[in-house]
Coordinates of C-alpha atoms and ligand atoms in Angstrom, one line a residue:
X1 CA 0.0 0.0 0.0
X2 CA 1.4 3.4 -1.0
X3 CA 1.2 5.9 1.8
X4 CA 1.9 9.6 1.2
X5 CA 2.6 12.2 3.8
X6 CA 2.4 15.8 2.5
X7 CA 4.1 18.7 4.5
X8 CA 1.6 20.7 6.5
X9 CA 0.5 24.0 4.8
X10 CA -1.6 25.6 7.6
X11 CA 0.3 28.8 8.7
X12 CA 1.9 28.3 12.0
X13 CA 1.7 24.5 12.0
X14 CA 5.0 23.2 13.2
X15 CA 4.1 19.5 13.5
X16 CA 4.5 16.7 10.9
X17 CA 2.2 13.7 10.6
X18 CA 5.1 11.2 10.5
X19 CA 8.7 11.0 11.9
X20 CA 11.4 8.6 10.9
X21 CA 10.8 6.1 13.8
X22 CA 7.2 5.8 12.6
X23 CA 8.3 5.3 9.0
X24 CA 10.4 2.3 10.2
X25 CA 7.4 0.7 11.9
X26 CA 5.2 1.2 8.7
X27 CA 7.9 -0.2 6.4
X28 CA 8.2 -3.2 8.7
X29 CA 4.4 -3.8 8.2
X30 CA 5.1 -3.8 4.4
X31 CA 3.9 -0.3 3.5
X32 CA 5.4 1.8 0.8
X33 CA 6.1 5.2 2.3
X34 CA 6.4 8.4 0.2
X35 CA 7.0 11.8 1.9
X36 CA 6.9 15.3 0.4
X37 CA 10.3 17.0 0.3
X38 CA 10.8 19.2 3.4
X39 CA 8.2 17.2 5.5
X40 CA 10.4 17.5 8.6
X41 CA 11.8 21.0 8.0
X42 CA 10.2 22.5 11.2
X43 CA 11.5 19.6 13.2
X44 CA 15.1 19.8 11.8
X45 CA 14.5 16.3 10.3
X46 CA 16.0 16.1 6.8
X47 CA 14.8 14.3 3.7
X48 CA 17.9 12.1 4.1
X49 CA 16.7 11.1 7.6
X50 CA 13.3 10.0 6.1
X51 CA 15.1 8.1 3.3
X52 CA 17.4 6.4 5.9
X53 CA 14.2 5.2 7.7
X54 CA 13.0 3.6 4.5
X55 CA 10.8 6.3 2.9
X56 CA 11.0 7.7 -0.6
X57 CA 10.8 11.4 -1.3
X58 CA 7.9 11.9 -3.8
X59 CA 8.6 13.6 -7.1
X60 CA 6.2 16.3 -6.2
X61 CA 3.3 17.0 -3.7
X62 CA 0.8 16.6 -6.6
X63 CA 2.3 13.3 -7.7
X64 CA 2.3 12.0 -4.1
X65 CA -1.4 12.9 -3.6
X66 CA -2.5 11.5 -7.0
X67 CA -0.7 8.1 -6.5
X68 CA -1.5 7.5 -2.8
X69 CA -3.8 4.8 -1.5
X70 CA -3.5 6.4 2.0
X71 CA -2.7 10.0 2.9
X72 CA -1.7 11.0 6.4
X73 CA -1.7 14.6 7.7
X74 CA -2.1 16.6 10.9
X75 CA -4.5 19.2 9.6
X76 CA -7.6 18.9 7.4
X77 CA -6.9 18.7 3.6
X78 CA -7.0 21.9 1.6
X79 CA -10.3 21.8 -0.4
X80 CA -8.4 22.1 -3.7
X81 CA -6.3 19.0 -3.0
X82 CA -9.3 16.7 -2.5
X83 CA -9.9 16.4 -6.3
X84 CA -6.3 15.1 -6.7
X85 CA -7.0 12.0 -4.6
X86 CA -7.9 8.6 -6.2
X87 CA -11.4 7.3 -5.7
X88 CA -11.2 4.9 -2.8
X89 CA -8.2 6.7 -1.2
X90 CA -8.1 6.6 2.6
X91 CA -7.3 10.0 4.3
X92 CA -6.5 10.3 8.0
X93 CA -6.2 13.7 9.7
X94 CA -7.9 16.1 12.0
X95 CA -11.1 17.1 10.2
X96 CA -13.2 19.2 12.6
X97 CA -16.2 17.4 11.1
X98 CA -18.8 19.2 13.2
X99 CA -17.8 22.6 11.6
X100 CA -16.4 21.4 8.3
X101 CA -19.6 20.0 6.8
X102 CA -18.8 21.2 3.3
X103 CA -15.4 19.6 3.4
X104 CA -16.9 16.3 4.6
X105 CA -19.4 16.4 1.7
X106 CA -16.5 17.1 -0.7
X107 CA -14.5 14.1 0.6
X108 CA -17.6 11.9 0.3
X109 CA -18.2 13.1 -3.2
X110 CA -14.6 12.3 -4.2
X111 CA -15.0 8.7 -3.0
X112 CA -12.5 9.3 -0.2
X113 CA -12.7 7.2 3.0
X114 CA -11.9 10.0 5.5
X115 CA -11.0 9.2 9.1
X116 CA -11.3 12.0 11.6
X117 CA -8.8 11.9 14.5
X118 CA -11.1 13.9 16.7
X119 CA -13.7 11.1 16.5
X120 CA -11.4 8.2 17.7
X121 CA -13.4 6.9 20.7
X122 CA -12.1 7.4 24.2
X123 CA -12.1 3.7 24.9
X124 CA -9.3 1.5 26.4
X125 CA -8.6 -0.3 23.1
X126 CA -8.4 3.0 21.1
X127 CA -6.2 4.8 23.7
X128 CA -3.0 4.2 21.7
X129 CA -4.6 6.0 18.7
X130 CA -6.0 8.9 20.7
X131 CA -4.5 12.0 19.3
X132 CA -6.9 14.3 21.2
X133 CA -5.3 13.0 24.4
X134 CA -1.7 13.0 23.2
X135 CA -1.9 16.6 21.9
X136 CA -3.9 17.8 24.9
X137 CA -1.3 16.4 27.3
X138 CA 1.3 18.5 25.6
X139 CA -1.0 21.5 25.5
X140 CA -1.4 21.4 29.2
X141 CA 2.3 21.2 29.7
X142 CA 3.1 24.0 27.2
X143 CA 0.5 26.3 28.7
X144 CA 2.1 26.1 32.2
X145 CA 5.6 26.7 30.8
X146 CA 4.2 29.7 28.8
X147 CA 2.6 31.0 32.0
X148 CA 5.8 30.6 34.0
X149 CA 7.8 32.4 31.4
X150 CA 5.4 35.3 31.2
X151 CA 4.5 35.8 34.8
X152 CA 6.4 38.6 36.6
X153 CA 7.1 36.3 39.6
X154 CA 8.2 32.7 40.1
X155 CA 6.2 29.5 40.6
X156 CA 8.2 27.9 43.6
X157 CA 8.5 29.3 47.0
X158 CA 12.0 30.6 47.4
X159 CA 13.7 31.2 50.8
X160 CA 17.0 33.1 50.5
X161 CA 18.9 35.5 52.7
X162 CA 17.0 38.3 50.9
X163 CA 13.7 37.0 52.2
X164 CA 11.0 34.5 51.3
X165 CA 9.0 34.6 48.2
X166 CA 5.7 32.8 48.4
X167 CA 4.7 30.2 45.7
X168 CA 2.5 31.2 42.8
X169 CA -1.2 30.4 43.0
X170 CA -2.5 28.6 40.0
X171 CA -6.1 27.8 39.2
X172 CA -7.0 25.2 36.5
X173 CA -10.6 25.3 35.2
X174 CA -11.5 22.1 33.3
X175 CA -9.6 18.9 34.4
X176 CA -9.6 16.6 31.3
X177 CA -6.4 15.5 29.8
X178 CA -4.9 19.0 29.3
X179 CA -6.0 20.1 32.8
X180 CA -4.5 17.1 34.5
X181 CA -1.1 17.7 32.8
X182 CA -1.3 21.4 33.6
X183 CA -1.8 20.5 37.3
X184 CA 1.1 18.1 37.3
X185 CA 3.4 20.5 35.5
X186 CA 2.5 23.5 37.8
X187 CA 3.0 21.3 40.9
X188 CA 6.4 20.2 39.6
X189 CA 7.4 23.8 39.3
X190 CA 6.4 24.4 42.9
X191 CA 3.1 26.3 42.5
X192 CA 0.1 26.0 44.8
X193 CA -2.6 24.6 42.6
X194 CA -6.4 24.3 42.8
X195 CA -8.7 23.1 40.1
X196 CA -12.4 22.7 39.2
X197 CA -14.4 20.5 36.8
X198 CA -18.1 19.8 36.4
X199 CA -17.5 16.1 36.4
X200 CA -17.4 14.9 40.0
X201 CA -15.2 11.9 39.1
X202 CA -12.3 14.4 38.6
X203 CA -12.1 15.3 42.3
X204 CA -10.0 12.2 43.2
X205 CA -7.7 12.7 40.3
X206 CA -7.0 16.3 41.3
X207 CA -6.3 15.3 44.9
X208 CA -4.0 12.5 43.8
X209 CA -1.8 15.1 42.0
X210 CA -1.5 17.1 45.3
X211 CA -3.8 19.9 44.2
X212 CA -7.0 21.2 45.9
X213 CA -10.4 20.5 44.3
X214 CA -12.7 23.6 44.4
X215 CA -16.1 22.3 45.3
X216 CA -19.1 24.1 43.7
X217 CA -22.6 22.7 44.1
X218 CA -24.1 22.9 40.6
X219 CA -26.8 20.2 41.1
X220 CA -26.9 17.4 38.4
X221 CA -24.0 17.7 35.9
X222 CA -23.1 14.2 34.7
X223 CA -21.1 13.0 31.7
X224 CA -21.7 11.2 28.4
X225 CA -21.0 7.5 27.8
X226 CA -17.7 8.6 26.3
X227 CA -16.7 10.4 29.5
X228 CA -17.3 13.9 28.0
X229 CA -18.9 16.7 30.1
X230 CA -22.5 17.6 29.5
X231 CA -23.4 21.2 28.8
X232 CA -24.4 23.2 31.8
X233 CA -27.8 25.0 32.0
X234 CA -27.5 28.9 31.9
X235 CA -28.4 28.9 35.7
X236 CA -25.6 26.3 36.5
X237 CA -23.1 28.3 34.5
X238 CA -24.1 31.5 36.3
X239 CA -23.6 29.7 39.6
X240 CA -20.2 28.4 38.5
X241 CA -19.1 31.9 37.5
X242 CA -20.2 33.4 40.9
X243 CA -18.2 30.7 42.8
X244 CA -15.1 30.9 40.6
X245 CA -14.9 34.8 40.6
X246 CA -13.3 34.8 44.1
X247 CA -10.9 31.9 43.1
X248 CA -9.8 33.8 40.0
X249 CA -9.3 37.0 42.0
X250 CA -6.8 35.3 44.4
X251 CA -4.9 33.4 41.6
X252 CA -1.7 34.6 40.0
X253 CA -2.3 32.3 37.0
X254 CA -5.6 30.9 35.7
X255 CA -5.6 28.3 32.9
X256 CA -8.9 27.3 31.3
X257 CA -9.3 24.1 29.4
X258 CA -13.1 23.4 29.5
X259 CA -14.7 22.0 26.4
X260 CA -17.9 20.3 25.4
X261 CA -17.4 17.7 22.7
X262 CA -18.7 18.9 19.3
X263 CA -19.9 22.2 20.7
X264 CA -18.7 25.7 21.4
X265 CA -16.7 25.9 24.7
X266 CA -18.6 27.5 27.6
X267 CA -17.7 31.1 28.6
X268 CA -16.7 30.7 32.2
X269 CA -14.5 33.7 33.0
X270 CA -16.3 36.9 32.2
X271 CA -14.7 40.3 31.6
X272 CA -15.9 41.4 35.0
X273 CA -14.1 38.4 36.6
X274 CA -10.9 39.4 34.8
X275 CA -11.2 43.0 36.0
X276 CA -11.4 41.7 39.6
X277 CA -8.0 39.9 39.3
X278 CA -4.8 41.4 40.5
X279 CA -2.7 43.4 38.1
X280 CA 0.2 41.3 37.0
X281 CA -1.7 38.1 37.0
X282 CA -2.2 36.0 33.9
X283 CA -4.9 34.0 32.1
X284 CA -4.3 31.4 29.5
X285 CA -7.3 30.1 27.5
X286 CA -6.5 26.7 26.1
X287 CA -10.1 26.4 24.8
X288 CA -9.7 29.6 22.7
X289 CA -9.9 27.7 19.3
X290 CA -13.2 26.1 20.2
X291 CA -14.8 29.4 21.2
X292 CA -12.9 30.2 24.4
X293 CA -13.6 30.0 28.1
X294 CA -12.6 33.6 28.8
X295 CA -14.9 36.3 27.4
X296 CA -12.0 38.5 26.3
X297 CA -9.5 36.0 24.9
X298 CA -8.7 36.1 21.2
X299 CA -7.0 33.4 19.1
X300 CA -3.3 34.0 19.1
X301 CA -3.6 37.4 20.7
X302 CA -2.6 38.9 24.0
X303 CA -5.1 41.3 25.5
X304 CA -4.3 43.3 28.7
X305 CA -7.2 44.3 30.9
X306 CA -6.6 46.4 34.0
X307 CA -3.0 45.0 34.1
X308 CA -4.1 41.3 33.7
X309 CA -2.7 39.6 30.6
X310 CA -5.1 37.3 28.7
X311 CA -3.4 34.9 26.3
X312 CA -5.2 32.8 23.7
X313 CA -2.5 30.7 22.2
X314 CA -3.6 28.4 19.4
X315 CA -1.9 25.0 18.8
X316 CA -0.1 24.8 22.1
X317 CA 1.2 21.3 21.3
X318 CA 2.9 22.9 18.3
X319 CA 5.2 24.7 20.7
X320 CA 6.9 21.4 21.4
X321 CA 6.7 20.1 17.8
X322 CA 9.2 17.2 18.1
X323 CA 7.3 15.6 21.0
X324 CA 3.9 16.5 19.4
X325 CA 4.9 14.9 16.0
X326 CA 6.3 11.8 17.6
X327 CA 3.2 11.3 19.6
X328 CA 0.8 12.0 16.7
X329 CA 2.8 9.8 14.4
X330 CA 2.6 7.1 17.1
X331 CA -1.2 7.4 17.2
X332 CA -1.4 7.1 13.4
X333 CA 0.9 4.0 13.2
X334 CA -1.0 2.4 16.0
X335 CA -4.3 3.0 14.1
X336 CA -2.8 1.6 10.9
X337 CA -1.3 -1.5 12.6
X338 CA -4.7 -2.2 14.3
X339 CA -6.5 -2.4 10.9
X340 CA -3.6 -3.7 8.8
X341 CA -4.2 -6.8 6.7
X342 CA -0.7 -8.5 6.6
X343 CA -1.5 -10.8 3.7
X344 CA -2.7 -8.0 1.4
X345 CA -0.3 -5.5 3.0
X346 CA -3.1 -2.9 3.0
X347 CA -5.4 -1.1 5.5
X348 CA -8.7 -3.0 5.7
X349 CA -11.7 -0.8 6.6
X350 CA -14.9 -2.4 7.7
X351 CA -17.2 0.6 8.4
X352 CA -19.1 -1.5 11.0
X353 CA -15.9 -2.4 13.0
X354 CA -15.4 -1.0 16.5
X355 CA -13.5 2.3 16.5
X356 CA -14.3 2.8 12.7
X357 CA -18.0 3.1 13.5
X358 CA -17.0 6.3 15.3
X359 CA -14.2 7.9 13.3
X360 CA -14.8 6.9 9.6
X361 CA -16.8 10.0 8.5
X362 CA -17.0 9.3 4.7
X363 CA -16.8 5.9 2.9
X364 CA -18.0 4.6 -0.5
X365 CA -19.2 8.0 -1.6
X366 CA -21.4 8.5 1.5
X367 CA -21.3 10.5 4.7
X368 CA -21.5 8.1 7.6
X369 CA -23.6 8.6 10.7
X370 CA -21.1 8.1 13.5
X371 CA -21.7 6.7 17.0
X372 CA -20.5 9.1 19.7
Ligands
LIG401 P1 -12.4 18.0 26.9 O1 -11.2 18.6 26.2 O2 -13.7 17.7 26.2 O3 -12.8 19.0 28.1 C1 -11.9 19.4 29.1 C2 -12.5 19.3 30.5 O4 -13.4 20.4 30.6 C3 -13.3 18.1 30.8 O5 -12.7 17.4 31.9 C4 -14.7 18.6 31.0 O6 -15.4 17.8 32.1 C5 -14.4 20.0 31.5 N1 -15.6 20.9 31.4 C6 -16.6 21.1 30.5 N2 -17.4 22.1 30.9 C7 -16.9 22.6 32.0 C8 -17.3 23.7 32.8 N3 -18.3 24.4 32.6 N4 -16.5 24.0 33.9 C9 -15.4 23.2 34.2 N5 -15.0 22.2 33.5 C10 -15.7 21.9 32.4 O7 -12.0 16.7 27.7 P2 -10.9 15.6 27.4 O8 -9.6 16.1 28.0 O9 -10.9 15.4 26.0 O10 -11.4 14.4 28.2 C11 -12.8 14.0 28.0 C12 -13.0 12.7 28.8 O11 -12.4 11.6 28.2 C13 -12.5 12.7 30.2 O12 -13.4 12.0 31.0 C14 -11.3 11.9 30.1 O13 -10.9 11.3 31.3 C15 -11.7 10.9 29.1 N6 -10.6 10.2 28.4 C16 -10.7 8.8 28.3 C17 -9.7 8.1 27.7 C18 -9.7 6.7 27.5 O14 -10.4 6.0 28.3 N7 -9.1 6.1 26.5 C19 -8.7 8.9 27.1 C20 -8.7 10.2 27.2 C21 -9.7 10.9 27.8

């Protein structure tokens, strides 16, 4: 099976879908790997490194796309490149299928079998393919390092002959994968950390990391079968804001990560809440790309309100591109290995199979209805 990996074209994207160690694993399966020249440029990985791992460098991007049976990317395909793909080609990438309905229709119309990495289920068996988790983990880590580098004070308590500096106070709102890693990273740096999530199951996880769980009585909240949070009612959200306003006001750093799968992120920190924070404190909105948890955060912008910095960095995992690409490539290879037919040396897709029922969004010219 010929697999092609084009370089990413989205401005600011530093990750690559495959790295040489992942090429070696695919070659071992019997796949024929072709990469676009310059695929690893942002990672300082040369074409020669990819060749040494067993890949060929394609004549051109166009040739690579036209001749591939399987295309691997990080970001969704540019619309103008879909027509280049062969009928029956399999395409694996992030797709943002809830928003990108026209793109999904186009993929179906071109006879492409499109797999959306966002739709990989959060099950034990699919954990090794779960790019949402691998990238969210790095986002949580990168957000804390960004906060530490931008704060005008330090995270750990420091006792010196000059006096004692108290530890920074960090509040994490939303404790999924990114939030847990943010707690762990902030604790390692010596901060005093507290956290809140609407899913009650999270309390134990927060405590096990040595952080304090902020308790807010919101009534029934619950979670979906996949473990995702349910959307709060407007009354519950108002109660949450009231309770968190005081916690934000005493924090040096607030990191928000709250998301609702397939929907716009809830606005949890209002402008008024930001205005009540101490000048010099800092907010990082990890959910900024899905609508934002902070009323005044903007994608890739830094806003200052009454001396409080509000940062909305997109693609936080892309700030550690080597680790992010290695993890993403690992997720892709695990996916391919799981569905690989060793006799035919090809990827076998049964739309009814476990995992594929969730993440195969177009197949045989049709848009699929996915379980979630
Ligand atoms: P996510 O990115 O969808 O959301 C981040 C967090 O925000 C979640 O913990 C959510 O509960 C929380 N949230 C939503 N609304 C909120 C609000 N108003 N206030 C505060 N917090 C709010 O979540 P995720 O990191 O993708 O994880 C989703 C779920 O999947 C979690 O239960 C996680 O443990 C689970 N998970 C399971 C597996 C697996 O079993 N293979 C792998 C990864 C994640």
